[in-house]
Tab-separated table of C-alpha atoms and ligand atoms in Angstrom:
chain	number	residue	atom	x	y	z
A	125	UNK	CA	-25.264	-15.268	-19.214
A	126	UNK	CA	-25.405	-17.185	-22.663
A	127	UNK	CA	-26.350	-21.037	-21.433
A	128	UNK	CA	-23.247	-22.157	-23.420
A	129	UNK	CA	-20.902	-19.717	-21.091
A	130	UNK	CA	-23.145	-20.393	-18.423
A	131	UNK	CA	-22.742	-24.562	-18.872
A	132	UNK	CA	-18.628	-24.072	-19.484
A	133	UNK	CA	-18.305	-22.185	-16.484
A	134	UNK	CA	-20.231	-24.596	-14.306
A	135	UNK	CA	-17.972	-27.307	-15.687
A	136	UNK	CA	-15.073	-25.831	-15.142
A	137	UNK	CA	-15.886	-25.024	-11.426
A	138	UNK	CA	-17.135	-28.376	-10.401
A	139	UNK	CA	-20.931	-27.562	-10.402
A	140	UNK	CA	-23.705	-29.039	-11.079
A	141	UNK	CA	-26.240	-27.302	-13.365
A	142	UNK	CA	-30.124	-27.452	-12.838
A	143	UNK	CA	-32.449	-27.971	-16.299
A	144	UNK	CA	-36.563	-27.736	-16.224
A	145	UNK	CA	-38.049	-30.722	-17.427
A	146	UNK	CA	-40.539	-31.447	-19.683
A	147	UNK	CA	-42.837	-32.197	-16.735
A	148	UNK	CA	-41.663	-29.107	-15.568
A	149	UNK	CA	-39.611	-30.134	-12.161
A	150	UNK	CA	-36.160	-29.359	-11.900
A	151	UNK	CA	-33.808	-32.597	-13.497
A	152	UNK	CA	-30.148	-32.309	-12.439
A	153	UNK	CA	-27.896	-32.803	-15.272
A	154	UNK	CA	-24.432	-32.774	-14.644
A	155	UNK	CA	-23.103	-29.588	-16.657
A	156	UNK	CA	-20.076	-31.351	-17.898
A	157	UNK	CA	-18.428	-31.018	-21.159
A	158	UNK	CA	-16.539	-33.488	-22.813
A	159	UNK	CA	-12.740	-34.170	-21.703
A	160	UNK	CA	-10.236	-32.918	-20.660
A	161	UNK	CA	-12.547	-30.780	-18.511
A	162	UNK	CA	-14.275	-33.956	-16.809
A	163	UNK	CA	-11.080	-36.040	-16.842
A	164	UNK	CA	-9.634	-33.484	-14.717
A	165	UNK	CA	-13.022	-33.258	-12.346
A	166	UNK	CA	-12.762	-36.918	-12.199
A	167	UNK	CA	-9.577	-36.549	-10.737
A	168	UNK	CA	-10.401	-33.572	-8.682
A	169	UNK	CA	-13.633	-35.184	-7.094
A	170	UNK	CA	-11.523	-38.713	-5.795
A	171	UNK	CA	-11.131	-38.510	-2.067
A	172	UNK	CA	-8.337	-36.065	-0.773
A	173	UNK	CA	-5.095	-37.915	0.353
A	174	UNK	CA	-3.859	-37.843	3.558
A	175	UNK	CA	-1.544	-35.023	2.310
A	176	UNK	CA	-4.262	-33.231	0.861
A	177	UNK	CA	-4.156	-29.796	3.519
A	178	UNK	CA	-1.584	-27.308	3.391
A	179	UNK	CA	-1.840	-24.249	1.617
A	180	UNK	CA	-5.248	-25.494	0.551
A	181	UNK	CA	-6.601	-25.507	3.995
A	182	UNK	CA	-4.362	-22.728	5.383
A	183	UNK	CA	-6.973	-20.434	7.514
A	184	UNK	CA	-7.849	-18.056	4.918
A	185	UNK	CA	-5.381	-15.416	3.869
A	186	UNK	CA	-8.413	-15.609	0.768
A	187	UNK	CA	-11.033	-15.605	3.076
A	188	UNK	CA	-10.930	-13.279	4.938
A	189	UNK	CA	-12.363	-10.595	2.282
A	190	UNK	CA	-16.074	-8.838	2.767
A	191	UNK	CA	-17.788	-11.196	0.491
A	192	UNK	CA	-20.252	-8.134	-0.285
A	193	UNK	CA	-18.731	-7.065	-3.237
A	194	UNK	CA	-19.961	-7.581	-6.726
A	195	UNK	CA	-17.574	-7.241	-9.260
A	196	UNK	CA	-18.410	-4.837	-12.393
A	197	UNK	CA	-17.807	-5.979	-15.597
A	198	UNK	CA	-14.755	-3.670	-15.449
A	199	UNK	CA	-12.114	-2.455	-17.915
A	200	UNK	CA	-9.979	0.698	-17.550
A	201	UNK	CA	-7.202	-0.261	-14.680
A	202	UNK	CA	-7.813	1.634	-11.791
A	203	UNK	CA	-5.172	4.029	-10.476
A	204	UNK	CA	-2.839	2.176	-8.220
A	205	UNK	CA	-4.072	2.373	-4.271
A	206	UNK	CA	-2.133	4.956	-2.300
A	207	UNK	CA	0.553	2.929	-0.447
A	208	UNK	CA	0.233	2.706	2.741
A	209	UNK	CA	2.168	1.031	5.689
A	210	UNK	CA	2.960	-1.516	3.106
A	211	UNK	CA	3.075	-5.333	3.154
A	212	UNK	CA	5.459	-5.185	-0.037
A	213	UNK	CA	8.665	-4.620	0.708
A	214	UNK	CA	10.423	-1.508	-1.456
A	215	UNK	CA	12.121	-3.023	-4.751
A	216	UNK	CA	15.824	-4.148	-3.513
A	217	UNK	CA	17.978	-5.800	-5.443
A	218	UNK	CA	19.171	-8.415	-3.056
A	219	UNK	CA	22.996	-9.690	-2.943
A	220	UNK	CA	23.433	-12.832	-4.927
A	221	UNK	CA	26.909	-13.585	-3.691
A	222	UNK	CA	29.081	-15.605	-6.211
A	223	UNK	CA	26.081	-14.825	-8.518
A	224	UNK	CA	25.989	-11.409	-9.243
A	225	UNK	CA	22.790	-8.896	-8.654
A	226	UNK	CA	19.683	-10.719	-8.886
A	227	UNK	CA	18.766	-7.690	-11.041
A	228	UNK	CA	20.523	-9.281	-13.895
A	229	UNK	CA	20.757	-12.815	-13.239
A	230	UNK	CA	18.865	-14.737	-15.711
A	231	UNK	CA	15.735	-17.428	-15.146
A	232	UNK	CA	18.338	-20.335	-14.780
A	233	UNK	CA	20.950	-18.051	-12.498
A	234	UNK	CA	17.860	-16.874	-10.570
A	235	UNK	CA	16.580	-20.695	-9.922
A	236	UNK	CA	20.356	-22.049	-8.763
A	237	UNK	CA	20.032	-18.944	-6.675
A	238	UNK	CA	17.288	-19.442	-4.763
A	239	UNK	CA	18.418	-22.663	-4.249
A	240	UNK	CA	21.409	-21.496	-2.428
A	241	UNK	CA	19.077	-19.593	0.195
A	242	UNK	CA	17.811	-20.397	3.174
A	243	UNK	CA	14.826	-22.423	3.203
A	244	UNK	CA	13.438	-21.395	6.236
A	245	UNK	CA	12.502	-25.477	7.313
A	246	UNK	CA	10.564	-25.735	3.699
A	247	UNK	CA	11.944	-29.131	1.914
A	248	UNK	CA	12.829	-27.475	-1.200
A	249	UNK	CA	12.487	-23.792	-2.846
A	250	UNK	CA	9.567	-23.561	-5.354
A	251	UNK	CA	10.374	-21.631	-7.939
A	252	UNK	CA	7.593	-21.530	-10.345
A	253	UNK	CA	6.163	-23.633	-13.204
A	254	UNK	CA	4.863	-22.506	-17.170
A	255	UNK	CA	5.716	-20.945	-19.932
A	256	UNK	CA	8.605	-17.651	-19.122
A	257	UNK	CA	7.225	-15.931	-22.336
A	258	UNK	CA	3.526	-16.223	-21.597
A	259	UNK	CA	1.219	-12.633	-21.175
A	260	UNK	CA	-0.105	-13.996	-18.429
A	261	UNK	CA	1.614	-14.467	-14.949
A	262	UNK	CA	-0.617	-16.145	-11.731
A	263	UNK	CA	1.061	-15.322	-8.301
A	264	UNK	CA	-0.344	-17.283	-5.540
A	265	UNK	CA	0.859	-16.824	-1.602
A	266	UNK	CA	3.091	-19.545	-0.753
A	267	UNK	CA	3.547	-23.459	-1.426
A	268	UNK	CA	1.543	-25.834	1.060
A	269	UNK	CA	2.631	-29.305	1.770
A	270	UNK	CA	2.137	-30.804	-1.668
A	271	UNK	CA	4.068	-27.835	-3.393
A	272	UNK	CA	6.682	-28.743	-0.761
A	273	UNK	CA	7.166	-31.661	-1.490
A	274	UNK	CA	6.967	-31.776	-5.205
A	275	UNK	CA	8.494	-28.590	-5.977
A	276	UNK	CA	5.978	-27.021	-8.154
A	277	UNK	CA	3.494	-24.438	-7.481
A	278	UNK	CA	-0.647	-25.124	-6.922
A	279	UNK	CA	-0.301	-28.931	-7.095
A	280	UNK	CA	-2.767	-29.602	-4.493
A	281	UNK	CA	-6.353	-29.378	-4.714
A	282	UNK	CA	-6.393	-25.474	-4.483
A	283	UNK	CA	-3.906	-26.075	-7.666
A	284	UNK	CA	-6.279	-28.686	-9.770
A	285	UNK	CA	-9.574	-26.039	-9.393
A	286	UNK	CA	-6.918	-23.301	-10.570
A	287	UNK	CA	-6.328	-25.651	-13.376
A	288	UNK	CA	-9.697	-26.055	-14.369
A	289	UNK	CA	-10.671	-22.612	-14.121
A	290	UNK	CA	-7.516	-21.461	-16.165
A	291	UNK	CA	-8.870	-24.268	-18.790
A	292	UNK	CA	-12.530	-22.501	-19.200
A	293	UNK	CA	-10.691	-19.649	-20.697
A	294	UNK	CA	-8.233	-21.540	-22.925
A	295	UNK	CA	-5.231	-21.275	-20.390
A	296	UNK	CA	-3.030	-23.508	-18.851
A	297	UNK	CA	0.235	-23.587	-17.255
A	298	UNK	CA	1.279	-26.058	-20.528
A	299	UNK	CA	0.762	-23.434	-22.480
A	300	UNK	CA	0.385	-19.553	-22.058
A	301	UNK	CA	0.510	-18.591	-18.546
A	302	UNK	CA	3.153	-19.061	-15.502
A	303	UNK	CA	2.675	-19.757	-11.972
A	304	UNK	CA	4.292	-18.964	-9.110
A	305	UNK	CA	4.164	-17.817	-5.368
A	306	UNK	CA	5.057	-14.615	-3.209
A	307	UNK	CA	7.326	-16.264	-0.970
A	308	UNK	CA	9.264	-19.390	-2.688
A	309	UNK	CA	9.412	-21.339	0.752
A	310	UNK	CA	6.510	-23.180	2.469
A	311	UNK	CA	5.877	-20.972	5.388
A	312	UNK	CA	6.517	-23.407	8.802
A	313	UNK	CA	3.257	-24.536	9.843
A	314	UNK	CA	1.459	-23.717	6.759
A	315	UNK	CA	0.401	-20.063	8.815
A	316	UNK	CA	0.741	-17.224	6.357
A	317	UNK	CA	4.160	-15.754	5.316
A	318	UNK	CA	5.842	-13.270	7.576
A	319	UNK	CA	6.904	-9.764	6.702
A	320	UNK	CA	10.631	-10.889	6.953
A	321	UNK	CA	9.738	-14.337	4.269
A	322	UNK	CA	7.654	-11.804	1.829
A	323	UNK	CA	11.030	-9.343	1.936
A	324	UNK	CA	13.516	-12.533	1.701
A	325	UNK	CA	11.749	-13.797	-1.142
A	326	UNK	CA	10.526	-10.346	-3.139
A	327	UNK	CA	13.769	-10.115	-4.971
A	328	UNK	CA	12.810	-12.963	-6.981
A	329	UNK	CA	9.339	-12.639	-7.647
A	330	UNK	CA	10.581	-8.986	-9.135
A	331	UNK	CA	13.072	-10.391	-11.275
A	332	UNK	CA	10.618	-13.263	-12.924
A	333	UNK	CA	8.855	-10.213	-13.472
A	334	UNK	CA	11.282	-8.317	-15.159
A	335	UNK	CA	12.571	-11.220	-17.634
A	336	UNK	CA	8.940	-12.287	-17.717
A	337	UNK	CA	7.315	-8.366	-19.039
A	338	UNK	CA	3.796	-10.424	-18.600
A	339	UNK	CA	1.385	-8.091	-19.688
A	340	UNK	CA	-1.010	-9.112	-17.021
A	341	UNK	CA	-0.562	-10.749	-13.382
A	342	UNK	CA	-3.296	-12.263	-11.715
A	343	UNK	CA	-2.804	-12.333	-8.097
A	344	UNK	CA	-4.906	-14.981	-6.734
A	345	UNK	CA	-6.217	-14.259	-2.676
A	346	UNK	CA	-5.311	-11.758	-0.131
A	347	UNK	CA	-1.876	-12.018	0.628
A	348	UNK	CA	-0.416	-12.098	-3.280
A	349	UNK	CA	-2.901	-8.852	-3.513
A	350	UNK	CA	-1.555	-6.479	-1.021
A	351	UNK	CA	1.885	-7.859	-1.842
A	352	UNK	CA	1.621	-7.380	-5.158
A	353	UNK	CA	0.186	-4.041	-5.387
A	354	UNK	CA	1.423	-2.389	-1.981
A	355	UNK	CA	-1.934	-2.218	-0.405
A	356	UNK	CA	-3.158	-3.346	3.033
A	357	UNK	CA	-7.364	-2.805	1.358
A	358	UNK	CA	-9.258	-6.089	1.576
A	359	UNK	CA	-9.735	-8.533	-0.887
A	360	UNK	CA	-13.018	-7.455	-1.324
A	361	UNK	CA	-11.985	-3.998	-2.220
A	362	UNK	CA	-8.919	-5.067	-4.424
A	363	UNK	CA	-10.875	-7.764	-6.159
A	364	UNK	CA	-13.019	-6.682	-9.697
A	365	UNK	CA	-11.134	-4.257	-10.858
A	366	UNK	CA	-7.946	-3.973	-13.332
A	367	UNK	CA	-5.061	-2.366	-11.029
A	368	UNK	CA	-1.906	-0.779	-12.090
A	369	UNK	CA	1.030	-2.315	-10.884
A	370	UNK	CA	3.696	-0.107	-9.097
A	371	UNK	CA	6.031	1.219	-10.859
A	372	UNK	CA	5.730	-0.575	-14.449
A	373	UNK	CA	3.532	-1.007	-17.293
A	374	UNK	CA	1.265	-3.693	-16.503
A	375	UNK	CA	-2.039	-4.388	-15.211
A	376	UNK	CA	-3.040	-6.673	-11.987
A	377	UNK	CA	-5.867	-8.203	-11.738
A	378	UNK	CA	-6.894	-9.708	-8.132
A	379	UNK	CA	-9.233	-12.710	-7.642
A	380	UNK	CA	-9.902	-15.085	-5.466
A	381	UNK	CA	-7.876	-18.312	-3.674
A	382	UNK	CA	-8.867	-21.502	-5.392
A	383	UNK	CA	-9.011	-22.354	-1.748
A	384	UNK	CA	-11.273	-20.148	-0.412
A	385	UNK	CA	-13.322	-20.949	-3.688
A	386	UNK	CA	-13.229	-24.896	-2.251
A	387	UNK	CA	-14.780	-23.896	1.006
A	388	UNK	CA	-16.927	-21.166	-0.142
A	389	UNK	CA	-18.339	-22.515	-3.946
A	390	UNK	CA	-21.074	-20.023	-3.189
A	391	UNK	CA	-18.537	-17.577	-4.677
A	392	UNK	CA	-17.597	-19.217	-7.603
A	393	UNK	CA	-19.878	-17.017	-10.072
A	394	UNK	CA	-17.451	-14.349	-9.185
A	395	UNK	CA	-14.597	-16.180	-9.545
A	396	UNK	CA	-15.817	-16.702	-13.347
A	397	UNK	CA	-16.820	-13.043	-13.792
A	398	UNK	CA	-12.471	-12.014	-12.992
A	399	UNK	CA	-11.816	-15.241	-15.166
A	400	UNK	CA	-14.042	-13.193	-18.183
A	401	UNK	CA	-12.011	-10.315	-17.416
A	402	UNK	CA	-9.087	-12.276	-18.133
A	403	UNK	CA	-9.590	-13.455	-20.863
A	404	UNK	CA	-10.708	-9.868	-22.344
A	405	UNK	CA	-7.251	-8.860	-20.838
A	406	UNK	CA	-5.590	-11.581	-22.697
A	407	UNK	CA	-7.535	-10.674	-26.064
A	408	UNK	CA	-6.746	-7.380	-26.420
A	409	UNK	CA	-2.998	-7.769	-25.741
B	229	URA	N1	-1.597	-21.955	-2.370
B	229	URA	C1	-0.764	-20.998	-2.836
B	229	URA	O1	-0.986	-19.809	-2.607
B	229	URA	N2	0.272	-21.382	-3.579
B	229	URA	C2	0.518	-22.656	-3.884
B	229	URA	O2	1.489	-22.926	-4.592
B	229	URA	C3	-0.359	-23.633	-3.386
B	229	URA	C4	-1.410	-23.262	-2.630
């Protein structure tokens, strides 16, 4: 890896890079580049608030992959797995009362409808957050306490790391890519969604999609995987390769859950080798 990519992706992950000295011994120098990178580590390294857990800490939909697998430096999308007994529910198109199909509503009809839905104890729906016209769409599992109660998606610390490591690659959710969950409503508890949540809310992840046409979707951790692409393989098996998503033109790419990347940095090299991929992905579209 070129030292430059080598110092950027260190930076962006929150590590610390290691430099022989003149004498020879190993110095630690902090592998930090210039704002906005550090401004955000600053923020990311001050102690955790009290409301700091949630989906962040939720026991590991993301972790509970093989960690065995390396990931090629991949290209041509795979065929899509078989499916199986699937965790994705078939493509419905859901009532929307007074509101017409959700098949045609548009983003603001879709929003006002979820609203209208049941929230399943959750404070608020979240929705999603970023640019509607962006190539690039991020689908995470489900809003932790944080995203509760602020109503946006990956606000916690889970969120700031996926901020940072969208950043290395010249992303953000300002900008060029959109965020958003499989199921809209904090699960109770923060335990992983249900079968019966992922159905309730599918209708509306499939119509961002539609009005979106992103031309790649990133599902980050287990649960958005085998959602996403119908599949009940492990992360480790889903993760490193380009996938074709069911039914439509457009490529998924699975990676990692910043949170799982929190409690196990150790695999934060491969988290940077599907952030390369992404950004080839984003390049050539
Ligand atoms: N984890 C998720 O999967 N989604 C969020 O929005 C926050 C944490």
């Amino acid at each position: 890896m070129a030292l430059d990519e080598r110092k950027r992706m260190l930076s962006a992950l929150g590590l610390v890079d290691w430099q022989p000295r003149v004498d020879g011994a190993l110095a630690q120098t902090a592998s930090r580049v210039p704002t906005p990178v550090a401004a955000v580590e600053a923020q990311t390294t001050a102690a955790p608030t009290d409301v700091e857990t949630s989906a962040d800490t939720r026991p590991a939909a993301a972790a509970s992959h093989s960690v065995a697998e390396e990931s090629a430096p991949v290209p041509a999308p795979a065929a899509a797995p078989e499916p199986d007994e699937t965790s994705r529910p078939a493509p419905t198109s859901a009532p929307g009362d007074e509101f017409g199909p959700v098949s045609s509503m548009d983003w603001q009809a879709l929003e006002a409808w979820l609203a209208t839905r049941d929230h399943r104890g959750a404070s608020r729906p979240v929705f999603g957050i970023g640019a509607r016209d962006a190539d690039v769409l991020i689908v995470g599992e489900a809003p932790g306490a944080n995203e509760d109660a602020h109503g946006v998606p990956f606000v916690g610390r889970a969120g700031k790391l996926l901020d940072r490591m969208l950043f290395a690659i010249g992303c953000s959710r300002e900008t060029n890519v959109y965020i958003t969950n499989i199921c809209k409503f904090r699960p109770p508890n923060n335990r992983d969604p249900n079968p019966d949540e992922v159905a309730a809310d599918w209708p509306v992840l499939e119509r961002q999609i539609e009005l979106m046409d992103p031309k790649l979707v990133v599902a980050v951790g287990r649960v958005a995987a085998q959602t996403l692409l119908d599949s009940k393989a492990s992360l480790g098996k889903l993760r490193g390769s380009l996938h074709r998503y069911p039914r439509r033109e457009l490529d998924v790419l699975v990676t990692y859950h910043p949170a799982f990347l929190l409690r196990s940095p150790g695999q934060k090299a491969k988290a940077w080798d599907d952030l390369k991929q992404i950004a080839r992905r984003i390049a050539a579209a």
